Amino acid sequence: MEVIILLGGPGAGKGTLAESLKDQTSYIHVSTGDILRVAVKAGTDVGLEAKVCMESGKLVSDEIILKIIKERIEQEPTDTKFMFDGFPRTIQQAEGLRELLEEINGTITHVLNLIADPQALIPRLCGRRTCKTCGAIFHVVNMPPKEEGVCDLDGGELYQRADDNEETVMKRLEVYKTQTAPLIDFYRNLGIIHDIAAGGTAEQTDTVALAALND
Ligand code: AP5
């Protein structure tokens, strides 16, 4: 099993890049945020616990996240190539992933560290709109849909995420800085991190990320 990790603050463009890479590579996209939002909508036990954390911008427990990832990995053959988006998010999660991969002879080949000015992230997140049915990501200014409120891909209704308001975004940025940013050094020490400038257009980010993967 081969794994690549998309690392970066809220709104850095992980989901947008993942959608593009998915079409151009053979990686399976796994977003822990998306999995949790499905659980919240379904009202499962995990969803009920996650809802409170997500709406306040805090992280869901490492135990829940590692269980979700283990179950997801086990659903696919051992030669699968995974692209993790938003996971790991703490050193404990990174250690847990290392142990899971050791058990199945898996390896992390690349960590793409998306770097964008934190000031640019707030307007990106507050203007994000997501398709209720297919999950496609738009932005009211940067990447507007052809028809307001309607997904270009399947005509689904676009909605604004509950955690995409300025107050929660500020909290998410703080959580990123204290709990997730330490992973940059963690993976830099392993020599597998690639810094990707993510402050330009989404197409520019794609080009640099693809070049890093082919490095
Ligand atoms: P999650 O869903 O992972 O949110 P996040 O990490 O905060 O990241 P986002 O999805 O907000 O941003 P993104 O980087 O994907 O940006 P996007 O491409 O959409 O997690 C949500 C919550 O779930 C967490 O707060 C936590 O509670 C919980 N959670 C999830 N995983 C967890 C874990 N492992 N451990 C514990 N808790 C966990 O782009 C954003 C906007 O910008 C879009 O509108 C897009 O169109 C636009 N945009 C993208 N790229 C560009 C560009 N280059 N230029 C201009 N606009 C752009």
mmCIF file of C-alpha atoms and ligand atoms in Angstrom:
data_model
loop_
_atom_site.group_PDB
_atom_site.id
_atom_site.type_symbol
_atom_site.label_atom_id
_atom_site.label_comp_id
_atom_site.label_asym_id
_atom_site.label_seq_id
_atom_site.Cartn_x
_atom_site.Cartn_y
_atom_site.Cartn_z
ATOM 1 C CA MET A 1 0.000 0.000 0.000
ATOM 2 C CA GLU A 2 1.238 3.452 -0.935
ATOM 3 C CA VAL A 3 0.015 6.589 0.783
ATOM 4 C CA ILE A 4 0.332 10.270 0.009
ATOM 5 C CA ILE A 5 -0.741 12.895 2.522
ATOM 6 C CA LEU A 6 -2.179 16.331 1.784
ATOM 7 C CA LEU A 7 -1.183 18.558 4.689
ATOM 8 C CA GLY A 8 -2.195 22.195 5.108
ATOM 9 C CA GLY A 9 -4.310 24.598 7.096
ATOM 10 C CA PRO A 10 -8.062 24.985 6.706
ATOM 11 C CA GLY A 11 -8.783 26.385 3.249
ATOM 12 C CA ALA A 12 -5.267 25.735 1.927
ATOM 13 C CA GLY A 13 -6.929 23.846 -0.939
ATOM 14 C CA LYS A 14 -6.507 20.191 0.097
ATOM 15 C CA GLY A 15 -9.977 19.118 -1.067
ATOM 16 C CA THR A 16 -9.725 21.070 -4.333
ATOM 17 C CA LEU A 17 -6.296 19.566 -5.097
ATOM 18 C CA ALA A 18 -7.469 16.070 -4.129
ATOM 19 C CA GLU A 19 -10.382 16.260 -6.581
ATOM 20 C CA SER A 20 -8.010 17.219 -9.366
ATOM 21 C CA LEU A 21 -5.333 14.626 -8.511
ATOM 22 C CA LYS A 22 -7.982 11.921 -8.286
ATOM 23 C CA ASP A 23 -8.781 12.485 -11.960
ATOM 24 C CA GLN A 24 -5.136 12.455 -13.012
ATOM 25 C CA THR A 25 -3.707 9.639 -10.860
ATOM 26 C CA SER A 26 -4.770 6.276 -9.452
ATOM 27 C CA TYR A 27 -4.969 7.426 -5.812
ATOM 28 C CA ILE A 28 -8.174 6.887 -3.840
ATOM 29 C CA HIS A 29 -9.168 10.124 -2.099
ATOM 30 C CA VAL A 30 -9.966 9.745 1.611
ATOM 31 C CA SER A 31 -11.022 12.889 3.481
ATOM 32 C CA THR A 32 -11.616 12.400 7.206
ATOM 33 C CA GLY A 33 -13.644 15.646 7.165
ATOM 34 C CA ASP A 34 -15.969 14.203 4.487
ATOM 35 C CA ILE A 35 -16.326 10.881 6.351
ATOM 36 C CA LEU A 36 -17.197 12.753 9.565
ATOM 37 C CA ARG A 37 -19.749 14.981 7.780
ATOM 38 C CA VAL A 38 -21.497 11.837 6.452
ATOM 39 C CA ALA A 39 -21.556 10.422 10.010
ATOM 40 C CA VAL A 40 -22.972 13.704 11.374
ATOM 41 C CA LYS A 41 -25.713 13.694 8.730
ATOM 42 C CA ALA A 42 -26.554 10.050 9.464
ATOM 43 C CA GLY A 43 -26.693 10.774 13.208
ATOM 44 C CA THR A 44 -24.447 7.830 14.155
ATOM 45 C CA ASP A 45 -22.685 7.705 17.554
ATOM 46 C CA VAL A 46 -19.471 8.918 15.902
ATOM 47 C CA GLY A 47 -21.439 11.640 14.124
ATOM 48 C CA LEU A 48 -23.028 12.880 17.342
ATOM 49 C CA GLU A 49 -19.625 13.130 19.049
ATOM 50 C CA ALA A 50 -17.948 14.683 15.996
ATOM 51 C CA LYS A 51 -20.667 17.322 15.450
ATOM 52 C CA VAL A 52 -19.838 19.202 18.643
ATOM 53 C CA CYS A 53 -16.089 19.274 17.875
ATOM 54 C CA MET A 54 -16.532 20.209 14.215
ATOM 55 C CA GLU A 55 -18.965 23.035 14.835
ATOM 56 C CA SER A 56 -16.610 24.568 17.388
ATOM 57 C CA GLY A 57 -13.513 24.128 15.191
ATOM 58 C CA LYS A 58 -11.839 21.585 17.495
ATOM 59 C CA LEU A 59 -10.375 18.242 16.477
ATOM 60 C CA VAL A 60 -12.277 14.989 16.829
ATOM 61 C CA SER A 61 -10.481 12.473 19.097
ATOM 62 C CA ASP A 62 -7.462 10.597 17.747
ATOM 63 C CA GLU A 63 -9.109 7.322 18.792
ATOM 64 C CA ILE A 64 -12.176 7.906 16.580
ATOM 65 C CA ILE A 65 -10.089 9.120 13.640
ATOM 66 C CA LEU A 66 -7.664 6.177 13.747
ATOM 67 C CA LYS A 67 -10.577 3.731 13.915
ATOM 68 C CA ILE A 68 -12.148 5.385 10.838
ATOM 69 C CA ILE A 69 -8.869 5.182 8.911
ATOM 70 C CA LYS A 70 -8.223 1.549 9.904
ATOM 71 C CA GLU A 71 -11.701 0.551 8.723
ATOM 72 C CA ARG A 72 -11.272 2.477 5.448
ATOM 73 C CA ILE A 73 -7.878 0.913 4.730
ATOM 74 C CA GLU A 74 -9.283 -2.553 5.403
ATOM 75 C CA GLN A 75 -11.978 -2.026 2.753
ATOM 76 C CA GLU A 76 -9.400 -1.979 -0.068
ATOM 77 C CA PRO A 77 -6.795 -4.447 -1.383
ATOM 78 C CA THR A 78 -3.300 -4.125 0.125
ATOM 79 C CA ASP A 79 -1.842 -2.733 -3.147
ATOM 80 C CA THR A 80 -4.173 0.303 -3.077
ATOM 81 C CA LYS A 81 -2.773 3.828 -3.380
ATOM 82 C CA PHE A 82 -4.429 6.187 -0.909
ATOM 83 C CA MET A 83 -4.467 9.984 -0.825
ATOM 84 C CA PHE A 84 -5.270 11.194 2.701
ATOM 85 C CA ASP A 85 -6.765 14.686 2.916
ATOM 86 C CA GLY A 86 -6.938 16.189 6.411
ATOM 87 C CA PHE A 87 -5.344 13.143 8.043
ATOM 88 C CA PRO A 88 -3.142 12.848 10.045
ATOM 89 C CA ARG A 89 -3.735 16.030 12.023
ATOM 90 C CA THR A 90 -1.813 15.337 15.240
ATOM 91 C CA ILE A 91 1.476 13.619 16.075
ATOM 92 C CA GLN A 92 -0.560 10.837 17.749
ATOM 93 C CA GLN A 93 -2.467 10.259 14.494
ATOM 94 C CA ALA A 94 0.812 10.210 12.534
ATOM 95 C CA GLU A 95 2.216 7.605 14.947
ATOM 96 C CA GLY A 96 -0.998 5.590 14.660
ATOM 97 C CA LEU A 97 -0.795 5.681 10.852
ATOM 98 C CA ARG A 98 2.843 4.537 10.968
ATOM 99 C CA GLU A 99 1.826 1.528 13.093
ATOM 100 C CA LEU A 100 -1.109 0.677 10.808
ATOM 101 C CA LEU A 101 1.098 0.814 7.721
ATOM 102 C CA GLU A 102 3.850 -1.236 9.361
ATOM 103 C CA GLU A 103 1.362 -4.066 9.902
ATOM 104 C CA ILE A 104 0.595 -4.240 6.159
ATOM 105 C CA ASN A 105 3.986 -3.274 4.716
ATOM 106 C CA GLY A 106 2.594 0.053 3.578
ATOM 107 C CA THR A 107 4.584 3.209 3.058
ATOM 108 C CA ILE A 108 4.066 6.975 2.890
ATOM 109 C CA THR A 109 5.757 8.127 -0.306
ATOM 110 C CA HIS A 110 4.952 11.871 -0.321
ATOM 111 C CA VAL A 111 3.598 14.492 2.060
ATOM 112 C CA LEU A 112 2.416 17.541 0.119
ATOM 113 C CA ASN A 113 2.551 20.522 2.457
ATOM 114 C CA LEU A 114 0.228 23.213 1.039
ATOM 115 C CA ILE A 115 1.420 26.666 2.059
ATOM 116 C CA ALA A 116 -0.836 29.717 1.781
ATOM 117 C CA ASP A 117 -0.988 33.025 3.632
ATOM 118 C CA PRO A 118 -3.364 32.558 6.637
ATOM 119 C CA GLN A 119 -4.984 35.914 5.774
ATOM 120 C CA ALA A 120 -6.092 34.476 2.415
ATOM 121 C CA LEU A 121 -7.745 31.476 4.048
ATOM 122 C CA ILE A 122 -10.583 33.282 5.812
ATOM 123 C CA PRO A 123 -12.210 34.686 2.629
ATOM 124 C CA ARG A 124 -11.592 31.378 0.869
ATOM 125 C CA LEU A 125 -13.493 29.454 3.560
ATOM 126 C CA CYS A 126 -16.288 31.950 4.118
ATOM 127 C CA GLY A 127 -16.989 31.941 0.346
ATOM 128 C CA ARG A 128 -16.832 28.167 -0.100
ATOM 129 C CA ARG A 129 -19.910 26.346 -1.364
ATOM 130 C CA THR A 130 -20.114 22.548 -1.568
ATOM 131 C CA CYS A 131 -22.463 20.299 -3.532
ATOM 132 C CA LYS A 132 -24.874 18.402 -1.279
ATOM 133 C CA THR A 133 -24.880 15.381 -3.568
ATOM 134 C CA CYS A 134 -21.405 14.971 -5.123
ATOM 135 C CA GLY A 135 -19.267 17.083 -2.745
ATOM 136 C CA ALA A 136 -17.779 19.245 -5.544
ATOM 137 C CA ILE A 137 -16.189 22.424 -4.166
ATOM 138 C CA PHE A 138 -16.889 25.951 -5.464
ATOM 139 C CA HIS A 139 -16.213 29.484 -4.296
ATOM 140 C CA VAL A 140 -18.605 32.394 -4.728
ATOM 141 C CA VAL A 141 -15.804 34.595 -6.136
ATOM 142 C CA ASN A 142 -12.765 32.447 -7.010
ATOM 143 C CA MET A 143 -14.535 29.447 -8.544
ATOM 144 C CA PRO A 144 -18.199 30.365 -8.980
ATOM 145 C CA PRO A 145 -20.673 27.820 -10.350
ATOM 146 C CA LYS A 146 -22.282 28.677 -13.705
ATOM 147 C CA GLU A 147 -25.630 29.109 -11.947
ATOM 148 C CA GLU A 148 -25.708 30.477 -8.406
ATOM 149 C CA GLY A 149 -26.411 27.797 -5.791
ATOM 150 C CA VAL A 150 -26.347 24.940 -8.328
ATOM 151 C CA CYS A 151 -23.546 22.388 -8.880
ATOM 152 C CA ASP A 152 -22.055 22.470 -12.399
ATOM 153 C CA LEU A 153 -21.410 18.731 -12.307
ATOM 154 C CA ASP A 154 -24.735 17.203 -11.273
ATOM 155 C CA GLY A 155 -27.166 20.054 -10.665
ATOM 156 C CA GLY A 156 -27.123 19.411 -6.890
ATOM 157 C CA GLU A 157 -27.839 22.135 -4.357
ATOM 158 C CA LEU A 158 -24.782 24.024 -3.064
ATOM 159 C CA TYR A 159 -24.548 24.650 0.690
ATOM 160 C CA GLN A 160 -22.265 26.486 3.092
ATOM 161 C CA ARG A 161 -20.535 24.311 5.713
ATOM 162 C CA ALA A 162 -21.554 24.996 9.323
ATOM 163 C CA ASP A 163 -17.885 25.536 10.278
ATOM 164 C CA ASP A 164 -17.202 28.063 7.493
ATOM 165 C CA ASN A 165 -17.989 31.192 9.504
ATOM 166 C CA GLU A 166 -15.336 33.653 10.606
ATOM 167 C CA GLU A 167 -15.404 32.750 14.313
ATOM 168 C CA THR A 168 -15.009 28.999 13.741
ATOM 169 C CA VAL A 169 -12.437 29.544 10.984
ATOM 170 C CA MET A 170 -10.275 31.542 13.440
ATOM 171 C CA LYS A 171 -10.483 28.648 15.916
ATOM 172 C CA ARG A 172 -9.608 26.114 13.170
ATOM 173 C CA LEU A 173 -6.564 28.184 12.200
ATOM 174 C CA GLU A 174 -5.394 28.243 15.828
ATOM 175 C CA VAL A 175 -5.927 24.477 16.173
ATOM 176 C CA TYR A 176 -3.963 23.931 12.955
ATOM 177 C CA LYS A 177 -1.060 25.999 14.298
ATOM 178 C CA THR A 178 -0.826 24.245 17.658
ATOM 179 C CA GLN A 179 -1.833 20.657 16.846
ATOM 180 C CA THR A 180 -1.226 20.021 13.138
ATOM 181 C CA ALA A 181 1.701 22.242 12.078
ATOM 182 C CA PRO A 182 4.148 20.154 14.212
ATOM 183 C CA LEU A 183 3.625 17.408 11.614
ATOM 184 C CA ILE A 184 5.626 19.466 9.126
ATOM 185 C CA ASP A 185 8.838 18.864 11.093
ATOM 186 C CA PHE A 186 7.786 15.294 11.870
ATOM 187 C CA TYR A 187 7.610 14.457 8.150
ATOM 188 C CA ARG A 188 10.493 16.745 7.174
ATOM 189 C CA ASN A 189 12.706 14.641 9.456
ATOM 190 C CA LEU A 190 11.639 11.588 7.455
ATOM 191 C CA GLY A 191 12.655 13.362 4.215
ATOM 192 C CA ILE A 192 9.282 12.889 2.504
ATOM 193 C CA ILE A 193 7.789 16.366 2.646
ATOM 194 C CA HIS A 194 7.318 18.605 -0.414
ATOM 195 C CA ASP A 195 6.449 22.242 0.167
ATOM 196 C CA ILE A 196 3.774 23.330 -2.308
ATOM 197 C CA ALA A 197 3.012 27.020 -2.823
ATOM 198 C CA ALA A 198 -0.792 27.160 -2.576
ATOM 199 C CA GLY A 199 -1.413 30.905 -2.645
ATOM 200 C CA GLY A 200 -1.876 31.155 -6.412
ATOM 201 C CA THR A 201 -4.628 29.680 -8.543
ATOM 202 C CA ALA A 202 -5.845 26.121 -8.059
ATOM 203 C CA GLU A 203 -4.321 25.237 -11.465
ATOM 204 C CA GLN A 204 -0.908 26.489 -10.309
ATOM 205 C CA THR A 205 -1.157 24.364 -7.147
ATOM 206 C CA ASP A 206 -2.075 21.312 -9.286
ATOM 207 C CA THR A 207 0.966 21.756 -11.512
ATOM 208 C CA VAL A 208 3.438 22.035 -8.630
ATOM 209 C CA ALA A 209 1.815 19.123 -6.755
ATOM 210 C CA LEU A 210 1.908 16.823 -9.800
ATOM 211 C CA ALA A 211 5.560 17.680 -10.380
ATOM 212 C CA ALA A 212 6.321 16.809 -6.740
ATOM 213 C CA LEU A 213 4.543 13.453 -7.074
ATOM 214 C CA ASN A 214 6.566 12.615 -10.178
ATOM 215 C CA ASP A 215 9.816 13.671 -8.500
HETATM 216 P P1 AP5 B 1 -11.889 19.222 7.058
HETATM 217 O O1 AP5 B 1 -13.100 18.983 6.269
HETATM 218 O O2 AP5 B 1 -10.680 18.377 6.803
HETATM 219 O O3 AP5 B 1 -11.550 20.773 6.977
HETATM 220 P P2 AP5 B 1 -10.151 21.560 6.919
HETATM 221 O O4 AP5 B 1 -8.907 20.811 7.127
HETATM 222 O O5 AP5 B 1 -10.385 22.715 7.820
HETATM 223 O O6 AP5 B 1 -9.995 21.865 5.474
HETATM 224 P P3 AP5 B 1 -11.070 22.446 4.553
HETATM 225 O O7 AP5 B 1 -11.910 21.343 3.967
HETATM 226 O O8 AP5 B 1 -11.824 23.522 5.252
HETATM 227 O O9 AP5 B 1 -10.168 23.163 3.459
HETATM 228 P P4 AP5 B 1 -9.363 22.581 2.242
HETATM 229 O O10 AP5 B 1 -7.907 22.728 2.504
HETATM 230 O O11 AP5 B 1 -9.843 21.223 1.825
HETATM 231 O O12 AP5 B 1 -9.774 23.675 1.173
HETATM 232 P P5 AP5 B 1 -10.743 23.570 -0.098
HETATM 233 O O13 AP5 B 1 -10.030 22.838 -1.198
HETATM 234 O O14 AP5 B 1 -12.111 23.107 0.264
HETATM 235 O O15 AP5 B 1 -12.209 19.070 8.623
HETATM 236 C C1 AP5 B 1 -13.338 19.686 9.195
HETATM 237 C C2 AP5 B 1 -13.397 19.316 10.678
HETATM 238 O O16 AP5 B 1 -13.500 17.872 10.832
HETATM 239 C C3 AP5 B 1 -12.164 19.693 11.517
HETATM 240 O O17 AP5 B 1 -12.226 21.038 11.965
HETATM 241 C C4 AP5 B 1 -12.243 18.670 12.654
HETATM 242 O O18 AP5 B 1 -13.215 19.037 13.606
HETATM 243 C C5 AP5 B 1 -12.739 17.423 11.946
HETATM 244 N N1 AP5 B 1 -11.639 16.585 11.436
HETATM 245 C C6 AP5 B 1 -11.385 16.256 10.137
HETATM 246 N N2 AP5 B 1 -10.296 15.476 10.031
HETATM 247 C C7 AP5 B 1 -9.848 15.290 11.303
HETATM 248 C C8 AP5 B 1 -8.726 14.603 11.849
HETATM 249 N N3 AP5 B 1 -7.850 13.915 11.073
HETATM 250 N N4 AP5 B 1 -8.553 14.644 13.191
HETATM 251 C C9 AP5 B 1 -9.420 15.303 14.006
HETATM 252 N N5 AP5 B 1 -10.497 15.992 13.545
HETATM 253 C C10 AP5 B 1 -10.701 15.981 12.205
HETATM 254 O O19 AP5 B 1 -10.778 25.120 -0.513
HETATM 255 C C11 AP5 B 1 -11.437 26.063 0.327
HETATM 256 C C12 AP5 B 1 -12.099 27.143 -0.566
HETATM 257 O O20 AP5 B 1 -11.085 27.868 -1.256
HETATM 258 C C13 AP5 B 1 -13.029 26.569 -1.649
HETATM 259 O O21 AP5 B 1 -14.123 27.418 -1.807
HETATM 260 C C14 AP5 B 1 -12.169 26.559 -2.927
HETATM 261 O O22 AP5 B 1 -12.975 26.748 -4.072
HETATM 262 C C15 AP5 B 1 -11.244 27.749 -2.672
HETATM 263 N N6 AP5 B 1 -9.906 27.515 -3.210
HETATM 264 C C16 AP5 B 1 -9.191 26.360 -3.185
HETATM 265 N N7 AP5 B 1 -7.987 26.553 -3.772
HETATM 266 C C17 AP5 B 1 -7.946 27.871 -4.133
HETATM 267 C C18 AP5 B 1 -6.972 28.682 -4.784
HETATM 268 N N8 AP5 B 1 -5.774 28.188 -5.154
HETATM 269 N N9 AP5 B 1 -7.258 29.990 -4.994
HETATM 270 C C19 AP5 B 1 -8.442 30.506 -4.624
HETATM 271 N N10 AP5 B 1 -9.418 29.802 -4.023
HETATM 272 C C20 AP5 B 1 -9.171 28.490 -3.780
#
